[in-house]
Amino acid sequence: MKLHTENAFAGLESIVTENVDLAPFTWYRIGGPAKYFIRPAGEEDLREAVQRCRENNVPMYVLGLGANLLVSDAGVNGAVFRLSEEHWRHVKFDGVKVQVGAGADMQKLVLRTVRQGLAGIECLAGIPGTVGGGIRMNAGGKFGDLGAVVTQVTVMDQEGTVFERYKDDLVFDYRSTNISAKFILGATLELDEDDPDRIMKKTKEIWMYKRNSQPLNTKNAGCIFKNPRGLSAGALIDQAGLKGFQVGGAEVSTKHANFIIAHPGCRADDVMNMVKIIREKVYEKNQIHLESEVQIWP
Ligand code: EPU
């Protein structure tokens, strides 16, 4: 069995960089390096790089905007793919349909659709990420989620095969989907015509709700835990008396207890220890196990 060899990506030097610090690619700004960092220019590049990973047993990771991600201090001994080149960021309007690349920025897309008088994704106002990342975890909140407007997705599996999946066989649940293919390449969203001023007003209200209830101007990765059915993880952590609690450079937000803020000097280990402590305290008090919402690498 061949293991990571030095020339696993020979000939792909233009898209593969070795030992790239991942911290700048995450909202937390913490975590170690990726052994390989791969930015494919298009589908062919991606397929070739995926094949090399398979041949050389290199584990694959897909990075979006890093907004819901905690990278360990040791980093990732594998290949981190980022679909950030122009090919992956296309946005094409066709009536109420929008074809969009997985690497497109969700916040920019929200603004564009609102301006076009298309309603349906204003519920994502203030949620950072790429469209691919948003679909992967069915980004959203109490005002709705992305899955509700997705009618088609194009994906690539670990073998490099590209295929389409359509609305009738797609399931979007709370922060999850039944899409198992490794790479989401793009999607079609179907929106509703509406008055731009009305949608803008709603978008602003949603954004204000977040701004008033969440610590937006801090280093964080959004909500750390999923809400247990019918309950709020934030309220449970708050009731356990953990607001303001600190471990190293990590602190439970005093504004919303489901956010762990990273202060200067914070390490991924501090956040991980905090996750463990919160789980223990909430379990002690309520016998409820909190499941993490944030992706933790590796
Ligand atoms: N609450 C507290 N203390 C806290 C935080 C919340 O008592 O420290 C109470 C609030 O007063 C409220 C209830 O808990 O009565 C629910 O709080 P909130 O309205 O803030 O909603 P949430 O369930 O905590 C969810 C999503 C957020 C999303 C908001 C708004 C999850 C885990 N969280 O938060 O998503 O922004 O609704 O749509 O599903 C994220 O996914 O990263 C995220 C932040």
XYZ file of C-alpha atoms and ligand atoms in Angstrom:
342
model
C 0.000 0.000 0.000
C 1.415 3.350 -1.047
C 1.303 6.019 1.629
C 1.619 9.781 1.249
C 4.609 10.014 -1.014
C 6.425 13.204 -1.836
C 5.282 13.082 -5.436
C 1.670 12.064 -4.828
C 0.589 15.189 -6.712
C 3.349 15.367 -9.349
C 2.168 17.445 -12.290
C -0.508 19.169 -10.185
C 1.851 21.694 -8.596
C -0.215 24.623 -9.874
C -3.168 23.616 -7.693
C -1.497 21.803 -4.768
C 0.475 23.538 -2.014
C 2.103 21.688 0.869
C 1.921 22.530 4.563
C -0.545 25.375 4.443
C -1.639 26.994 7.677
C -5.403 26.533 7.955
C -5.994 29.121 10.683
C -6.391 32.052 8.235
C -9.055 30.056 6.399
C -11.241 29.673 9.474
C -13.399 32.194 11.318
C -11.781 31.034 14.535
C -8.333 31.862 13.130
C -6.916 28.898 15.025
C -5.667 25.400 14.201
C -2.667 23.803 12.494
C -1.628 23.218 8.881
C -2.947 21.006 6.088
C -0.378 18.634 4.599
C -1.805 19.385 1.162
C -4.000 22.336 0.230
C -5.711 21.907 -3.125
C -7.461 24.588 -5.167
C -8.788 22.949 -8.330
C -9.539 25.325 -11.197
C -12.344 23.114 -12.490
C -13.885 19.663 -12.529
C -10.989 17.972 -14.368
C -8.461 19.255 -11.820
C -10.678 18.120 -8.996
C -11.145 14.635 -10.448
C -7.400 14.233 -11.011
C -6.555 15.380 -7.475
C -9.221 13.107 -5.999
C -7.761 10.145 -7.873
C -4.267 10.925 -6.578
C -5.624 11.072 -3.049
C -7.218 7.670 -3.480
C -4.116 6.097 -5.048
C -1.953 7.426 -2.219
C -4.412 6.922 0.645
C -4.553 10.615 1.445
C -7.678 11.491 3.462
C -9.779 14.229 1.850
C -11.411 17.219 3.523
C -13.525 19.933 1.955
C -13.198 23.497 3.202
C -15.816 26.153 2.600
C -15.462 29.532 4.292
C -14.377 27.852 7.534
C -17.186 29.501 9.472
C -18.418 26.347 11.161
C -15.077 24.673 11.594
C -12.569 23.944 14.333
C -9.198 22.693 13.090
C -7.086 20.918 15.709
C -3.733 22.405 16.710
C -1.951 19.488 15.021
C -3.700 20.280 11.750
C -4.788 17.833 9.089
C -2.599 15.022 7.789
C -4.407 14.888 4.488
C -5.636 16.981 1.583
C -7.867 19.976 2.142
C -9.825 20.977 -0.962
C -11.079 24.495 -1.434
C -13.448 25.240 -4.307
C -12.683 28.941 -4.358
C -11.546 29.484 -7.956
C -13.851 31.373 -10.305
C -15.317 28.227 -11.878
C -16.881 27.238 -8.554
C -18.391 30.635 -7.792
C -20.715 31.121 -10.764
C -24.235 32.444 -10.218
C -26.770 32.317 -13.060
C -30.337 33.547 -12.809
C -33.072 31.959 -14.923
C -36.473 33.318 -13.886
C -37.067 32.165 -10.321
C -34.273 29.606 -10.582
C -30.663 30.254 -9.644
C -27.825 27.986 -10.671
C -24.973 28.454 -8.315
C -21.487 27.029 -7.797
C -20.595 25.413 -4.488
C -17.899 27.993 -3.806
C -20.239 30.989 -4.085
C -20.502 33.150 -0.975
C -23.912 32.690 0.653
C -24.146 36.241 2.023
C -23.422 37.770 -1.376
C -26.004 35.445 -2.902
C -28.618 36.489 -0.331
C -28.125 40.140 -1.289
C -28.255 39.437 -5.008
C -31.467 37.420 -4.768
C -33.106 40.032 -2.565
C -32.222 42.786 -5.064
C -33.665 40.675 -7.887
C -36.958 40.382 -5.997
C -36.474 36.690 -5.277
C -37.478 35.416 -1.848
C -36.464 32.166 -0.147
C -32.949 32.550 1.198
C -33.301 35.724 3.240
C -33.503 33.345 6.222
C -29.744 32.896 5.746
C -28.994 36.553 6.443
C -25.964 36.772 8.698
C -24.972 33.112 8.282
C -21.493 33.049 6.761
C -20.409 30.266 4.435
C -20.321 28.952 0.906
C -23.333 27.513 -0.859
C -21.684 24.060 -0.807
C -21.073 24.246 2.934
C -24.582 25.584 3.487
C -26.120 22.667 1.600
C -23.877 20.099 3.274
C -25.153 21.061 6.697
C -28.473 22.565 5.676
C -27.566 25.955 7.068
C -30.362 27.961 8.583
C -32.063 28.868 11.795
C -35.481 29.564 13.165
C -36.439 31.592 10.066
C -35.859 28.757 7.608
C -33.085 26.788 5.959
C -31.269 26.486 2.650
C -32.522 22.956 1.951
C -36.066 24.262 1.511
C -35.186 25.910 -1.813
C -32.699 23.377 -3.257
C -34.150 21.516 -6.240
C -30.996 19.956 -7.656
C -27.392 19.354 -6.639
C -24.360 18.268 -8.646
C -21.932 16.166 -6.636
C -18.685 14.229 -7.062
C -17.995 11.081 -5.076
C -14.640 9.786 -3.786
C -14.164 7.877 -7.040
C -14.369 11.100 -9.048
C -17.789 10.290 -10.538
C -20.021 13.314 -11.051
C -23.775 12.956 -10.789
C -26.932 14.898 -10.137
C -29.485 14.528 -7.406
C -32.952 16.017 -7.540
C -35.467 17.386 -5.078
C -37.610 14.242 -4.825
C -34.721 12.176 -3.522
C -33.066 14.870 -1.407
C -33.814 14.994 2.304
C -32.932 18.085 4.322
C -33.264 17.815 8.071
C -32.124 19.943 10.964
C -28.453 20.775 10.092
C -28.149 17.647 7.917
C -28.872 16.158 4.499
C -28.835 12.722 2.901
C -26.126 13.828 0.448
C -23.250 11.455 1.088
C -20.989 12.263 -1.899
C -17.757 13.898 -0.767
C -17.978 17.019 -2.939
C -20.923 19.271 -3.634
C -20.077 21.068 -6.885
C -23.131 23.219 -7.456
C -26.870 23.471 -7.049
C -30.094 24.883 -8.409
C -32.272 26.886 -6.068
C -35.887 27.685 -6.785
C -37.051 30.939 -5.249
C -40.292 32.955 -5.219
C -40.941 36.281 -6.837
C -41.641 38.981 -4.284
C -41.284 42.705 -3.740
C -37.566 43.573 -3.255
C -38.371 46.141 -0.544
C -40.427 43.629 1.389
C -37.728 40.943 1.201
C -35.037 43.462 2.155
C -37.047 44.489 5.217
C -37.367 40.843 6.269
C -33.655 40.226 5.627
C -32.765 43.165 7.850
C -35.092 41.950 10.608
C -33.479 38.504 10.559
C -30.026 40.028 10.596
C -30.986 42.325 13.496
C -32.285 39.342 15.464
C -28.900 37.694 15.114
C -27.004 40.867 15.888
C -29.015 41.391 19.061
C -28.789 37.831 20.329
C -25.358 36.619 19.158
C -21.766 37.794 19.669
C -21.186 38.598 15.995
C -18.083 40.755 16.331
C -15.994 38.077 18.057
C -13.970 35.106 16.838
C -16.406 32.206 16.951
C -17.753 29.376 14.820
C -21.459 30.026 15.291
C -23.419 27.699 17.514
C -21.153 24.968 18.850
C -23.890 22.426 19.650
C -27.044 21.363 17.860
C -30.270 22.085 19.659
C -31.603 18.895 21.234
C -35.141 18.228 19.952
C -37.496 20.899 21.281
C -34.798 22.531 23.436
C -32.189 25.243 23.060
C -28.567 24.221 23.647
C -27.789 27.871 24.434
C -30.429 27.998 27.152
C -29.202 24.683 28.642
C -25.596 25.918 28.788
C -26.792 29.217 30.237
C -28.828 27.406 32.925
C -25.734 25.354 33.796
C -24.178 28.681 34.808
C -21.462 28.615 32.185
C -21.773 32.066 30.590
C -18.403 33.805 30.870
C -16.629 30.576 31.883
C -13.056 30.458 30.527
C -10.617 27.699 29.612
C -7.306 29.088 28.357
C -8.220 31.564 25.633
C -11.724 30.141 25.118
C -14.779 31.700 26.733
C -18.486 30.867 26.749
C -20.113 33.981 25.315
C -21.978 36.087 27.835
C -24.379 37.088 25.052
C -25.313 33.608 23.790
C -24.083 30.548 25.667
C -23.952 28.296 22.580
C -21.051 30.365 21.243
C -17.474 29.727 22.347
C -15.357 32.804 21.731
C -11.648 32.519 20.948
C -9.633 35.313 22.560
C -6.128 36.208 21.328
C -3.766 33.293 22.012
C -6.618 30.780 22.143
C -5.671 27.293 20.947
C -7.908 24.695 19.354
C -7.253 22.558 22.430
C -8.790 25.235 24.653
C -11.979 25.152 22.581
C -12.006 21.344 22.574
C -11.567 21.222 26.345
C -14.371 23.735 26.696
C -16.632 21.575 24.506
C -15.919 18.619 26.809
C -16.588 20.592 29.984
C -19.853 22.056 28.650
C -21.031 18.557 27.706
C -20.208 17.220 31.168
C -21.895 20.102 33.009
C -25.059 20.008 30.912
C -25.238 16.225 31.257
C -24.777 16.493 35.032
C -27.616 18.990 35.320
C -30.094 17.748 32.707
C -28.960 14.268 31.584
C -28.909 15.585 28.030
C -26.020 14.818 25.695
C -25.146 17.785 23.474
C -24.088 16.907 19.960
C -21.607 19.230 18.268
C -22.754 21.270 15.301
C -19.307 22.610 14.500
C -17.125 20.381 12.309
C -13.965 19.323 14.097
C -10.892 18.334 12.009
C -9.457 15.784 11.982
N -31.229 31.439 25.384
C -30.843 31.598 26.684
N -29.509 31.808 26.949
C -28.580 31.861 25.979
C -28.966 31.682 24.647
C -30.318 31.479 24.366
O -31.642 31.545 27.582
O -27.404 32.050 26.316
C -32.664 31.234 25.088
C -33.215 32.435 24.314
O -33.618 33.444 25.173
C -34.363 31.810 23.560
C -33.893 30.373 23.307
O -32.825 30.134 24.220
O -35.507 31.753 24.357
C -33.429 30.163 21.869
O -32.343 31.050 21.584
P -32.145 31.723 20.141
O -33.382 32.402 19.716
O -30.898 32.489 20.184
O -32.015 30.500 19.178
P -31.078 29.232 19.242
O -31.966 28.045 19.209
O -30.095 29.322 20.350
C -30.861 28.917 16.676
C -29.714 28.396 15.851
C -28.822 29.541 15.440
C -29.622 30.586 14.685
C -30.745 31.074 15.594
C -31.644 32.098 14.902
C -28.992 26.156 16.519
C -28.086 25.370 17.390
N -28.928 27.471 16.657
O -30.287 29.383 17.884
O -27.844 29.005 14.568
O -28.806 31.662 14.315
O -31.560 29.947 15.972
O -32.172 31.560 13.749
O -29.747 25.577 15.745
C -25.675 28.221 14.103
O -26.244 27.294 13.521
O -24.434 28.329 14.138
C -26.510 29.191 14.789
C -25.994 30.159 15.501
